[in-house]
Coordinates of C-alpha atoms in Angstrom, one line a residue:
X1 CA 0.1 0.0 -0.1
X2 CA 1.5 3.4 -1.0
X3 CA 0.8 6.7 0.2
X4 CA 2.0 10.2 -1.2
X5 CA 2.8 13.3 1.1
X6 CA 3.9 16.8 1.1
X7 CA 7.4 17.5 2.0
X8 CA 8.8 21.2 1.9
X9 CA 7.8 22.0 -1.7
X10 CA 7.7 18.4 -3.0
X11 CA 5.8 15.1 -2.7
X12 CA 7.3 11.8 -1.8
X13 CA 5.8 8.3 -1.9
X14 CA 5.9 5.9 1.0
X15 CA 5.3 2.4 0.9
X16 CA 3.8 0.5 3.9
X17 CA 6.4 -2.2 5.4
X18 CA 5.1 -5.5 5.4
X19 CA 7.2 -6.6 8.5
X20 CA 8.3 -3.8 10.4
X21 CA 6.7 -1.4 12.9
X22 CA 7.7 1.1 15.7
X23 CA 6.5 1.8 19.3
X24 CA 7.2 4.7 21.5
X25 CA 6.8 3.7 25.5
X26 CA 5.3 6.1 27.6
X27 CA 7.7 7.9 29.7
X28 CA 9.8 6.1 32.2
X29 CA 9.5 3.1 30.8
X30 CA 12.5 1.2 29.9
X31 CA 13.6 0.3 26.4
X32 CA 12.3 -2.8 24.6
X33 CA 9.3 -2.5 26.8
X34 CA 7.5 -4.3 24.3
X35 CA 8.9 -7.3 25.2
X36 CA 7.7 -7.0 28.9
X37 CA 4.0 -6.3 27.5
X38 CA 4.3 -9.4 25.0
X39 CA 6.8 -12.0 26.8
X40 CA 5.2 -14.9 25.1
X41 CA 4.9 -13.5 21.6
X42 CA 7.4 -15.3 19.4
X43 CA 8.9 -14.1 16.1
X44 CA 9.4 -10.2 17.3
X45 CA 12.8 -9.0 16.8
X46 CA 14.3 -5.6 18.1
X47 CA 15.8 -3.7 15.3
X48 CA 16.9 -0.1 16.4
X49 CA 16.2 2.7 18.5
X50 CA 15.7 6.4 17.2
X51 CA 16.7 8.6 20.7
X52 CA 14.8 12.2 19.9
X53 CA 11.5 10.4 19.6
X54 CA 11.9 7.7 21.7
X55 CA 10.9 5.2 18.9
X56 CA 11.8 1.6 18.9
X57 CA 11.5 -0.3 15.7
X58 CA 10.6 -3.9 15.8
X59 CA 10.0 -6.9 12.7
X60 CA 7.7 -9.7 12.6
X61 CA 9.1 -12.9 11.1
X62 CA 5.2 -13.7 9.8
X63 CA 3.9 -11.1 7.7
X64 CA 0.5 -12.0 8.5
X65 CA 1.0 -10.9 12.4
X66 CA 1.9 -7.5 11.9
X67 CA -1.4 -6.0 11.5
X68 CA -3.0 -8.1 14.4
X69 CA -0.1 -7.5 16.7
X70 CA 0.0 -3.7 15.9
X71 CA -4.0 -3.4 16.5
X72 CA -3.7 -5.3 20.0
X73 CA -0.5 -3.1 21.0
X74 CA -2.5 0.1 20.1
X75 CA -4.9 -0.7 23.2
X76 CA -2.0 -1.4 25.6
X77 CA -1.6 1.7 28.1
X78 CA 2.5 1.0 27.8
X79 CA 2.7 2.6 24.7
X80 CA 1.9 6.3 23.6
X81 CA 2.3 5.4 19.7
X82 CA 2.4 2.2 17.8
X83 CA 3.0 2.9 14.1
X84 CA 3.8 1.4 10.7
X85 CA 7.0 1.6 9.4
X86 CA 7.5 2.9 5.7
X87 CA 9.9 2.4 2.8
X88 CA 10.6 5.0 0.2
X89 CA 8.9 3.8 -2.9
X90 CA 12.6 4.1 -5.0
X91 CA 14.5 2.4 -2.2
X92 CA 13.2 -0.6 -0.6
X93 CA 15.9 -0.5 2.0
X94 CA 15.3 3.0 3.1
X95 CA 13.3 2.6 6.3
X96 CA 11.2 5.6 7.3
X97 CA 8.9 5.9 10.4
X98 CA 6.4 8.6 11.9
X99 CA 7.5 9.9 15.4
X100 CA 3.8 11.0 16.2
X101 CA 4.6 14.6 15.6
X102 CA 3.3 16.8 13.0
X103 CA 4.4 20.4 12.1
X104 CA 1.3 22.4 11.4
X105 CA 1.3 25.7 9.7
X106 CA -2.0 27.9 9.8
X107 CA -2.9 30.5 7.7
X108 CA -2.7 34.0 9.6
X109 CA -5.9 34.9 9.0
X110 CA -7.3 31.7 10.8
X111 CA -8.6 32.8 14.5
X112 CA -7.1 31.5 17.7
X113 CA -10.5 30.0 18.5
X114 CA -10.7 28.2 15.1
X115 CA -7.0 26.8 16.0
X116 CA -7.9 25.1 19.1
X117 CA -11.0 23.7 17.9
X118 CA -9.3 21.7 14.9
X119 CA -6.7 20.5 17.1
X120 CA -9.1 19.4 19.7
X121 CA -11.4 17.6 17.2
X122 CA -8.3 16.0 15.7
X123 CA -6.9 14.9 19.1
X124 CA -3.8 16.9 18.6
X125 CA -2.0 18.0 21.4
X126 CA 0.2 21.4 21.2
X127 CA 4.2 20.8 22.1
X128 CA 5.3 24.3 21.1
X129 CA 5.3 27.2 18.9
X130 CA 8.6 28.2 16.8
X131 CA 10.4 31.4 16.6
X132 CA 11.7 30.4 13.1
X133 CA 8.4 29.8 11.6
X134 CA 5.2 31.9 11.7
X135 CA 1.8 30.7 12.8
X136 CA 3.6 27.3 12.9
X137 CA 3.0 24.7 16.0
X138 CA 4.5 21.0 16.7
X139 CA 1.9 19.3 17.6
X140 CA 1.6 15.6 19.0
X141 CA -0.8 12.8 18.0
X142 CA -2.7 11.5 21.3
X143 CA -4.9 8.6 21.9
X144 CA -7.8 10.7 21.0
X145 CA -6.8 10.9 17.4
X146 CA -8.7 8.9 15.1
X147 CA -6.2 8.7 12.4
X148 CA -2.3 8.2 12.3
X149 CA 0.3 10.8 11.8
X150 CA 0.3 10.2 8.2
X151 CA -3.5 10.0 7.3
X152 CA -4.1 13.3 9.7
X153 CA -1.3 15.1 7.9
X154 CA -2.8 14.4 4.5
X155 CA -6.4 15.4 5.8
X156 CA -4.9 18.5 7.5
X157 CA -3.8 19.8 4.0
X158 CA -7.0 19.4 2.5
X159 CA -8.3 22.1 4.9
X160 CA -8.6 25.9 3.8
X161 CA -7.1 27.2 7.0
X162 CA -3.7 25.1 6.8
X163 CA -1.1 26.0 4.8
X164 CA 0.9 22.8 5.3
X165 CA 1.0 19.8 7.6
X166 CA 3.9 17.5 7.7
X167 CA 4.7 14.4 9.6
X168 CA 8.0 14.2 11.3
X169 CA 9.8 11.3 9.5
X170 CA 12.9 9.6 10.8
X171 CA 15.4 7.7 8.6
X172 CA 18.9 6.7 9.3
X173 CA 21.7 9.3 8.3
X174 CA 24.6 8.3 5.7
X175 CA 28.1 9.6 6.0
X176 CA 29.7 10.8 2.9
X177 CA 33.4 9.5 2.8
X178 CA 34.3 8.1 -0.4
X179 CA 35.8 4.8 -1.4
X180 CA 39.2 3.8 -0.2
X181 CA 42.2 4.9 -2.3
X182 CA 45.6 4.0 -2.2
X183 CA 47.6 5.3 1.0
X184 CA 49.5 8.4 0.8
X185 CA 51.5 10.4 3.6
X186 CA 51.2 14.0 2.9
X187 CA 48.6 17.0 3.1
X188 CA 48.8 17.6 -0.3
X189 CA 45.5 19.5 -0.1
X190 CA 47.0 22.4 1.8
X191 CA 49.6 23.0 -0.5
X192 CA 51.7 21.2 -2.9
X193 CA 54.0 21.7 -5.6
X194 CA 53.9 18.7 -7.9
X195 CA 56.7 16.5 -9.1
X196 CA 55.3 13.3 -8.0
X197 CA 52.8 10.9 -9.2
X198 CA 49.3 11.8 -8.7
X199 CA 49.9 15.5 -7.8
X200 CA 49.5 18.7 -9.8
X201 CA 51.2 22.0 -8.7
X202 CA 48.6 24.1 -7.3
X203 CA 46.0 21.6 -7.0
X204 CA 45.5 22.7 -3.3
X205 CA 43.8 25.7 -1.3
X206 CA 47.6 27.6 -0.8
X207 CA 47.2 27.2 3.1
X208 CA 50.7 28.3 3.9
X209 CA 50.1 31.7 2.2
X210 CA 47.0 32.0 3.8
X211 CA 48.7 31.4 7.3
X212 CA 50.8 34.4 6.5
X213 CA 47.5 36.4 7.1
X214 CA 45.9 34.1 9.9
X215 CA 45.8 30.6 10.9
X216 CA 42.4 31.2 12.9
X217 CA 41.3 32.6 16.2
X218 CA 40.0 31.0 19.2
X219 CA 37.2 33.4 19.0
X220 CA 35.8 31.9 15.8
X221 CA 33.9 28.7 16.7
X222 CA 33.8 26.2 13.9
X223 CA 31.2 23.4 14.7
X224 CA 31.6 19.8 13.0
X225 CA 28.6 17.6 13.6
X226 CA 29.0 14.3 13.0
X227 CA 29.2 10.7 14.5
X228 CA 31.6 11.1 17.3
X229 CA 34.8 12.6 18.3
X230 CA 38.0 11.4 19.6
X231 CA 38.7 14.6 22.1
X232 CA 41.8 12.6 23.5
X233 CA 43.5 13.1 20.3
X234 CA 46.6 15.6 20.7
X235 CA 45.8 17.3 17.4
X236 CA 41.8 18.0 18.6
X237 CA 43.1 19.5 21.7
X238 CA 44.9 22.7 22.9
X239 CA 44.0 25.5 25.3
X240 CA 40.4 26.9 24.8
X241 CA 40.3 24.5 21.8
X242 CA 37.1 22.6 22.8
X243 CA 33.6 24.8 22.9
X244 CA 30.5 23.4 23.8
X245 CA 30.7 19.8 23.3
X246 CA 27.3 17.8 23.0
X247 CA 26.4 14.3 22.4
X248 CA 22.8 14.4 21.2
X249 CA 23.0 10.0 21.0
X250 CA 23.8 9.7 24.6
X251 CA 22.4 12.8 25.9
X252 CA 25.7 14.1 27.3
X253 CA 28.3 16.5 27.0
X254 CA 31.1 13.9 26.0
X255 CA 30.7 13.1 22.2
X256 CA 33.1 10.4 22.2
X257 CA 32.6 7.8 19.4
X258 CA 30.8 4.7 20.7
X259 CA 30.5 2.0 18.1
X260 CA 33.4 0.4 15.9
X261 CA 32.3 2.6 12.9
X262 CA 32.0 6.2 14.7
X263 CA 35.3 7.2 13.0
X264 CA 33.9 9.9 10.6
X265 CA 33.9 12.8 12.8
X266 CA 37.5 12.6 14.0
X267 CA 38.5 12.6 10.7
X268 CA 36.4 15.3 9.6
X269 CA 37.4 17.5 12.3
X270 CA 41.1 17.2 11.7
X271 CA 40.7 18.6 8.0
X272 CA 38.9 21.7 9.6
X273 CA 40.8 22.5 12.9
X274 CA 43.5 20.2 13.8
X275 CA 46.1 22.2 16.0
X276 CA 49.4 23.7 14.8
X277 CA 51.3 21.8 17.6
X278 CA 54.4 20.6 16.1
X279 CA 53.5 17.1 15.5
X280 CA 50.9 15.0 13.5
X281 CA 48.6 16.8 11.1
X282 CA 47.4 20.5 10.9
X283 CA 44.0 21.5 10.0
X284 CA 43.3 24.6 7.6
X285 CA 42.3 26.5 10.4
X286 CA 44.3 25.5 13.4
X287 CA 43.7 28.6 15.5
X288 CA 40.0 28.4 15.2
X289 CA 38.3 26.8 18.3
X290 CA 36.1 23.6 17.9
X291 CA 32.6 22.9 18.6
X292 CA 32.1 18.9 18.6
X293 CA 28.5 17.9 18.1
X294 CA 27.6 14.3 17.9
X295 CA 24.5 13.5 16.2
X296 CA 22.1 10.7 17.2
X297 CA 22.5 8.9 14.1
X298 CA 18.8 9.3 12.7
X299 CA 17.6 12.5 10.9
X300 CA 13.9 13.9 11.6
X301 CA 12.3 17.0 12.2
X302 CA 13.0 17.2 15.9
X303 CA 16.9 15.8 15.5
X304 CA 17.7 18.6 12.9
X305 CA 16.0 21.5 14.9
X306 CA 17.8 20.2 18.0
X307 CA 21.5 20.3 16.3
X308 CA 21.1 23.5 14.7
X309 CA 19.5 25.0 17.8
X310 CA 22.3 24.0 19.9
X311 CA 24.7 25.5 17.4
X312 CA 22.9 28.6 17.3
X313 CA 22.6 28.9 21.1
X314 CA 26.2 28.3 21.6
X315 CA 27.4 30.8 19.0
X316 CA 28.7 29.0 16.4
X317 CA 30.5 30.8 13.6
X318 CA 30.6 28.0 11.0
X319 CA 28.9 24.5 10.8
X320 CA 30.3 21.7 8.9
X321 CA 28.1 18.6 7.9
X322 CA 29.5 15.7 6.1
X323 CA 26.4 13.7 5.8
X324 CA 23.1 13.3 4.2
X325 CA 19.6 11.4 4.5
X326 CA 20.3 8.1 3.4
X327 CA 17.5 7.9 0.7
X328 CA 18.1 9.4 -2.6
X329 CA 15.0 11.4 -2.7
X330 CA 14.9 13.5 0.6
X331 CA 13.5 16.7 0.0
X332 CA 13.6 18.7 3.2
X333 CA 10.3 19.3 5.2
X334 CA 9.3 22.8 5.9
X335 CA 10.6 22.9 9.6
X336 CA 14.2 21.7 8.4
X337 CA 14.0 24.3 5.6
X338 CA 13.0 26.9 8.2
X339 CA 15.5 26.2 11.0
X340 CA 18.6 25.9 8.5
X341 CA 17.3 29.3 7.1
X342 CA 16.9 30.8 10.7
X343 CA 20.4 29.8 11.9
X344 CA 22.0 30.8 8.4
X345 CA 20.5 34.2 8.8
X346 CA 20.3 35.1 12.6
X347 CA 22.9 33.3 14.1
X348 CA 26.2 35.4 15.2
X349 CA 23.9 38.0 16.4
X350 CA 22.4 38.7 13.0
X351 CA 25.4 38.2 10.7
X352 CA 24.3 34.6 10.2
X353 CA 26.2 31.2 10.5
X354 CA 28.2 30.1 7.6
X355 CA 26.7 26.2 7.0
X356 CA 28.5 24.2 4.6
X357 CA 27.1 20.6 3.6
X358 CA 28.7 18.1 1.5
X359 CA 27.1 17.3 -2.1
X360 CA 27.5 13.8 -1.8
X361 CA 29.4 10.7 -3.5
X362 CA 27.1 8.9 -5.6
X363 CA 27.9 10.7 -8.9
X364 CA 24.6 11.8 -9.1
X365 CA 22.7 15.4 -9.4
X366 CA 21.9 17.0 -6.1
X367 CA 18.6 17.6 -7.8
X368 CA 17.3 15.8 -10.8
X369 CA 17.3 12.3 -12.2
X370 CA 19.8 9.6 -12.9
X371 CA 19.2 6.2 -15.1
X372 CA 15.3 7.0 -14.2
X373 CA 15.9 7.2 -10.1
X374 CA 14.9 10.8 -8.6
X375 CA 17.6 12.3 -7.0
X376 CA 16.8 15.3 -4.4
X377 CA 19.4 15.6 -1.7
X378 CA 17.7 18.2 0.3
X379 CA 20.6 19.8 2.5
X380 CA 23.1 20.3 0.0
X381 CA 20.2 22.1 -2.0
X382 CA 19.1 24.1 0.6
X383 CA 19.8 28.1 -0.8
X384 CA 21.4 29.0 2.5
X385 CA 24.0 26.7 2.8
X386 CA 27.4 26.1 0.9
X387 CA 27.2 22.7 -0.8
X388 CA 30.7 21.1 -1.5
X389 CA 31.9 18.9 -3.9
X390 CA 35.1 17.0 -4.4
X391 CA 38.0 17.8 -6.9
X392 CA 41.3 15.5 -6.9
X393 CA 44.8 16.0 -6.5
X394 CA 45.1 16.6 -10.0
X395 CA 42.9 19.5 -10.1
X396 CA 39.8 17.5 -11.9
X397 CA 36.5 16.5 -10.7
X398 CA 36.4 13.5 -8.2
X399 CA 34.6 10.7 -10.0
X400 CA 31.9 10.2 -7.2
X401 CA 31.3 14.1 -6.6
X402 CA 27.6 15.0 -7.0
X403 CA 27.0 17.7 -8.9
X404 CA 24.2 20.5 -10.5
X405 CA 23.1 23.9 -10.4
X406 CA 22.9 23.7 -6.4
X407 CA 26.5 22.9 -6.2
X408 CA 28.4 25.9 -4.8
X409 CA 32.2 25.2 -4.6
X410 CA 34.4 22.3 -4.8
X411 CA 37.3 21.5 -2.6
X412 CA 40.7 19.2 -2.7
X413 CA 39.9 15.5 -1.7
X414 CA 40.6 12.0 -2.8
X415 CA 39.7 10.7 -6.1
X416 CA 41.3 8.4 -8.7
X417 CA 43.9 8.5 -10.2
X418 CA 44.6 11.2 -7.4
X419 CA 45.5 10.9 -4.0
X420 CA 43.6 10.5 -0.7
X421 CA 43.6 12.7 2.4
X422 CA 45.7 12.4 5.5
X423 CA 43.9 13.5 8.6
X424 CA 43.4 12.4 12.4
X425 CA 42.0 9.2 13.2
X426 CA 40.4 7.7 16.4
X427 CA 43.0 6.4 18.6
X428 CA 43.6 3.0 19.0
X429 CA 42.7 0.1 17.1
X430 CA 39.2 1.1 16.1
X431 CA 40.0 3.9 13.8
X432 CA 40.4 3.8 9.9
X433 CA 43.9 2.9 10.3
X434 CA 45.6 0.3 12.2
X435 CA 48.4 2.9 13.1
X436 CA 45.5 4.4 15.5
X437 CA 46.4 8.4 15.4
X438 CA 46.1 9.2 11.8
X439 CA 44.5 7.9 8.6
X440 CA 46.1 8.3 5.2
X441 CA 43.0 7.3 3.2
X442 CA 40.1 9.8 3.9
X443 CA 38.2 11.5 1.2
X444 CA 34.7 12.2 -0.5
X445 CA 32.8 15.1 -0.2
X446 CA 33.0 14.3 3.9
X447 CA 36.9 15.8 3.6
X448 CA 36.1 18.5 1.1
X449 CA 33.6 19.9 3.3
X450 CA 35.2 20.6 6.5
X451 CA 38.0 22.3 4.5
X452 CA 35.5 24.6 2.9
X453 CA 34.4 25.1 6.7
X454 CA 37.9 25.7 7.9
X455 CA 38.1 28.3 5.2
X456 CA 35.4 29.9 6.4
X457 CA 36.7 30.0 10.0
X458 CA 39.8 31.8 8.4
X459 CA 37.8 34.4 6.7
X460 CA 35.8 35.4 9.9
X461 CA 39.0 35.2 12.0
X462 CA 40.2 38.0 9.8
X463 CA 37.0 39.8 9.0
X464 CA 34.4 39.0 12.0
X465 CA 32.1 41.4 10.8
X466 CA 31.3 39.7 7.5
X467 CA 27.9 38.1 7.2
X468 CA 27.4 34.6 6.2
X469 CA 26.2 35.5 2.9
X470 CA 29.1 37.7 2.6
X471 CA 31.4 34.9 3.4
X472 CA 29.8 32.6 0.8
X473 CA 30.5 35.5 -1.5
X474 CA 34.1 35.6 -1.0
X475 CA 34.5 31.9 -1.2
X476 CA 32.7 31.9 -4.6
X477 CA 34.4 35.3 -5.9
X478 CA 38.1 33.9 -5.1
X479 CA 37.3 30.1 -6.4
X480 CA 39.6 29.1 -9.1
X481 CA 38.1 27.9 -12.1
X482 CA 39.9 24.6 -12.9
X483 CA 39.6 22.1 -15.6
X484 CA 38.3 24.8 -18.2
X485 CA 38.3 22.6 -20.9
X486 CA 35.9 20.1 -19.5
X487 CA 34.0 22.3 -16.7
X488 CA 31.6 24.6 -18.9
X489 CA 31.4 27.4 -16.8
X490 CA 28.3 29.5 -17.5
X491 CA 28.0 33.0 -18.1
X492 CA 28.0 33.7 -14.5
X493 CA 31.0 31.5 -13.8
X494 CA 29.2 28.5 -12.4
X495 CA 29.9 24.8 -13.7
X496 CA 27.5 22.0 -12.6
X497 CA 30.6 20.0 -12.2
X498 CA 33.0 22.1 -10.1
X499 CA 30.2 25.1 -8.8
X500 CA 32.3 28.5 -9.0
X501 CA 35.5 26.4 -8.8
X502 CA 37.9 25.1 -6.4
X503 CA 38.2 27.1 -3.3
X504 CA 41.4 29.0 -2.5
X505 CA 42.2 30.3 1.2
X506 CA 45.1 32.6 0.1
X507 CA 43.1 34.5 -2.4
X508 CA 39.9 34.4 -0.1
X509 CA 42.1 36.2 2.6
X510 CA 43.8 38.3 0.2
X511 CA 40.7 39.7 -1.3
X512 CA 39.5 41.3 2.0
X513 CA 42.7 43.6 2.4
X514 CA 41.9 46.3 0.1
X515 CA 43.0 47.3 -3.2
X516 CA 46.5 47.8 -4.2
X517 CA 47.9 46.1 -0.8
X518 CA 51.2 44.6 -1.8
X519 CA 52.2 40.8 -0.6
X520 CA 55.0 42.6 1.5
X521 CA 52.0 44.6 3.4
X522 CA 50.2 41.6 4.6
X523 CA 48.8 42.0 7.9
X524 CA 50.4 39.8 10.5
X525 CA 49.4 38.0 13.7
X526 CA 51.4 37.0 16.7
X527 CA 50.3 35.1 19.7
X528 CA 51.8 34.5 23.1
X529 CA 51.0 32.1 25.8
X530 CA 52.0 32.0 29.4
X531 CA 51.4 28.3 30.8
X532 CA 51.4 29.3 34.3
X533 CA 49.3 26.6 36.5
X534 CA 49.6 28.8 39.7
X535 CA 47.5 29.4 42.5
X536 CA 45.7 32.2 43.0
X537 CA 45.7 33.4 46.6
X538 CA 42.6 34.0 48.3
X539 CA 42.1 37.8 49.0
X540 CA 45.4 38.4 47.1
X541 CA 46.5 38.6 43.6
X542 CA 48.7 37.2 40.9
X543 CA 50.7 38.6 38.1
X544 CA 52.1 36.9 35.1
X545 CA 53.9 38.6 32.6
X546 CA 54.7 38.0 28.7
X547 CA 57.4 39.9 26.8
X548 CA 56.9 40.8 23.6
X549 CA 60.4 41.3 21.6
X550 CA 59.7 43.5 18.7
X551 CA 58.5 46.8 17.6
X552 CA 55.5 46.9 15.3
X553 CA 52.0 48.8 15.4
X554 CA 48.9 47.2 16.8
X555 CA 45.6 47.2 14.9
X556 CA 44.2 44.3 16.7
X557 CA 44.3 42.6 20.1
X558 CA 42.9 39.6 22.1
X559 CA 43.3 38.5 25.6
X560 CA 42.3 34.8 26.6
X561 CA 42.5 33.5 30.2
X562 CA 41.9 30.1 31.5
X563 CA 41.0 29.8 35.3
X564 CA 39.7 27.3 37.6
X565 CA 38.2 28.9 41.1
X566 CA 35.7 27.6 43.3
X567 CA 34.0 30.9 43.2
X568 CA 34.7 32.8 39.7
X569 CA 32.4 35.7 41.3
X570 CA 35.6 36.6 43.6
X571 CA 37.7 37.8 40.4
X572 CA 38.7 40.7 38.8
X573 CA 41.0 40.4 35.9
X574 CA 43.3 43.2 34.2
X575 CA 45.8 43.7 31.6
X576 CA 48.7 45.7 32.2
X577 CA 50.1 47.2 28.9
X578 CA 53.9 48.1 28.3
X579 CA 52.9 51.9 28.9
X580 CA 51.7 50.9 32.6
X581 CA 47.8 51.6 31.4
X582 CA 45.8 49.1 33.3
X583 CA 42.7 47.6 31.4
X584 CA 39.7 45.9 33.3
X585 CA 38.9 42.7 31.4
X586 CA 36.6 41.1 34.0
X587 CA 35.1 42.3 37.3
X588 CA 33.7 40.3 39.9
X589 CA 30.7 39.3 37.6
X590 CA 28.3 37.2 39.9
X591 CA 29.0 33.7 38.7
X592 CA 28.5 30.5 40.7
X593 CA 30.6 28.8 38.0
X594 CA 34.0 27.0 38.9
X595 CA 35.6 27.5 35.5
X596 CA 36.2 30.8 33.8
X597 CA 37.4 30.8 30.1
X598 CA 37.2 34.0 28.4
X599 CA 38.1 35.7 25.3
X600 CA 38.2 39.8 25.1
X601 CA 38.8 41.2 21.6
X602 CA 39.3 44.6 20.3
X603 CA 36.9 43.9 17.5
X604 CA 34.0 43.0 20.0
X605 CA 34.9 45.2 22.7
X606 CA 36.9 48.1 20.8
X607 CA 36.4 50.9 23.8
X608 CA 38.6 48.9 26.0
X609 CA 41.4 48.8 23.7
X610 CA 40.9 52.1 21.7
X611 CA 44.1 53.5 23.6
X612 CA 46.6 51.1 22.2
X613 CA 45.3 51.0 18.3
X614 CA 48.5 52.3 16.4
X615 CA 50.8 52.0 19.7
X616 CA 54.1 49.8 19.9
X617 CA 53.7 46.1 20.8
X618 CA 57.2 46.0 22.3
X619 CA 57.5 45.6 25.8
X620 CA 56.0 43.7 29.2
X621 CA 52.3 42.8 29.1
X622 CA 51.0 41.7 32.6
X623 CA 47.6 39.4 33.4
X624 CA 46.9 40.6 37.1
X625 CA 44.1 38.2 38.7
X626 CA 42.6 39.6 41.9
X627 CA 40.7 37.5 44.6
X628 CA 38.6 40.2 46.2
X629 CA 36.5 37.9 48.4
X630 CA 37.5 35.7 51.2
X631 CA 37.3 31.8 51.5
X632 CA 37.2 30.8 47.8
X633 CA 40.5 30.2 45.7
X634 CA 41.9 29.0 42.5
X635 CA 44.6 28.4 39.8
X636 CA 45.4 30.3 36.8
X637 CA 46.0 27.8 34.3
X638 CA 47.3 30.0 31.4
X639 CA 46.7 33.1 29.4
X640 CA 47.1 34.1 25.8
X641 CA 48.0 37.6 24.2
X642 CA 47.3 38.0 20.4
X643 CA 48.5 41.0 18.7
X644 CA 47.7 42.0 15.1
X645 CA 49.8 44.5 13.5
X646 CA 51.1 45.4 9.9

């Protein structure tokens, strides 16, 4: 039995599964409570669990038992929802299940009374409204509902007062790393001079020259959403490196890999932000901070909203997503479209978060048809994201890279006959490589995407006032037109195979320096760090100094400090400059926390540092930590001084 439902501005066809069903137990019931309700029923197998909606998936051995069993379970008091599971009509292996939630948008002229009457009549309970979607509500199907979420949504969309009604559908996420190529040991994607088999001079992002301008700043937060991150890896750690970690699979703040296959996120993160610490590998934006978010493994309206709202609320500047729905045909729901647009436009205090999505690795159109099969990769097709394709080490299209008018840019990655990517790997024996710290065999648009995200981090480190749309324009306008004989760039400089071309980090930053600025006058940045690890006396003070050994004219400054203290509200923090001026950075803000991690910049608080702009950097800079109230004490772990000059 098939059913056609609206999704976003498209329609999809679902086929009812003949052997799978799903249940949602009441709150406080244990996992697999079905077996407690029906201990004597044989031929039922537990298959999967979707955390956000608390849905458990089961199968029956005998297909004839499915309908009687689900009818019986609907009478059980232990279950909020008992639902059929569906499959996308094109792909029988792609399991889809309704979560019992519906996103419902009324027409603005529909009165509040009429809305309440309709919801009551259909047995729908309001869970919440949305700040990113006007006149819309998330509603839940209750026992009073006469129909399941699929049928209710179809019925609702026929009503004159309804703009749309979409059931939340959960399906598995798919990560986008490409098939393995041979092992190579160089990060050619950052800078290479050719001269070796499989390498073409300049088929990289010119990171070495870009780093002459900036390696990135801790104030810029690059968020990677993926399957887990080995935060014990030395290249993913550093002072103030990790910001606001979150695990949406285990619902805690430790997004570590759990399953044997959870290696993807560690590799992606290394491409973007691995530390420049003198060993291992380095990411394209090593100076930026890292916000690791582990996903649940399922894609649904609720899961996507939770991911992006968390990144928004925790002030992510750039978001990197090397994944897609497991189905070929996956138009985004109205809610998914809206939350991504909201974050892309309203994040960063209204400047917008830069959101990068992988184009995918199936050599198919992002939106279109191939060999009679409909392709609609909704995330990469979203107008407010940067859709990233892959080019190889010979500056040609990677054979697997998805294509089409929605492709924004491409970035160096794996692809025969070129070379794969070297990046961080999960420690120990469970990673991609038996060496256990680095893999030399990563790739796909999975690797290209965090590379672009890292470059966006460099751009915002250098020019934090830019909007997300302006960052996108910088990437587009400075991308290199590669493979011009075959790319078919149109009048607007766009190719369906390469987007606007292969990104170039150096050219992107250089374009922001102003007309006529010679390379010899490139703006520089220097960071100094004092590793103190020293006690702050109760009702006393601690001073730790950094000596800047050269004379230059300051045009930017940032100060970071890392303090553990049993009562942060006791503390006053000052910076003493070489001319003996004292600047108050933090003054007894009432905080009960026991950790003070803070970065103060001249960009965000220009009034604090106005007197320093244009002055000489040479001399002694001192951080002063005062404990001004009795009883509590703490430790100054370290502090960092970053100066920009020309």
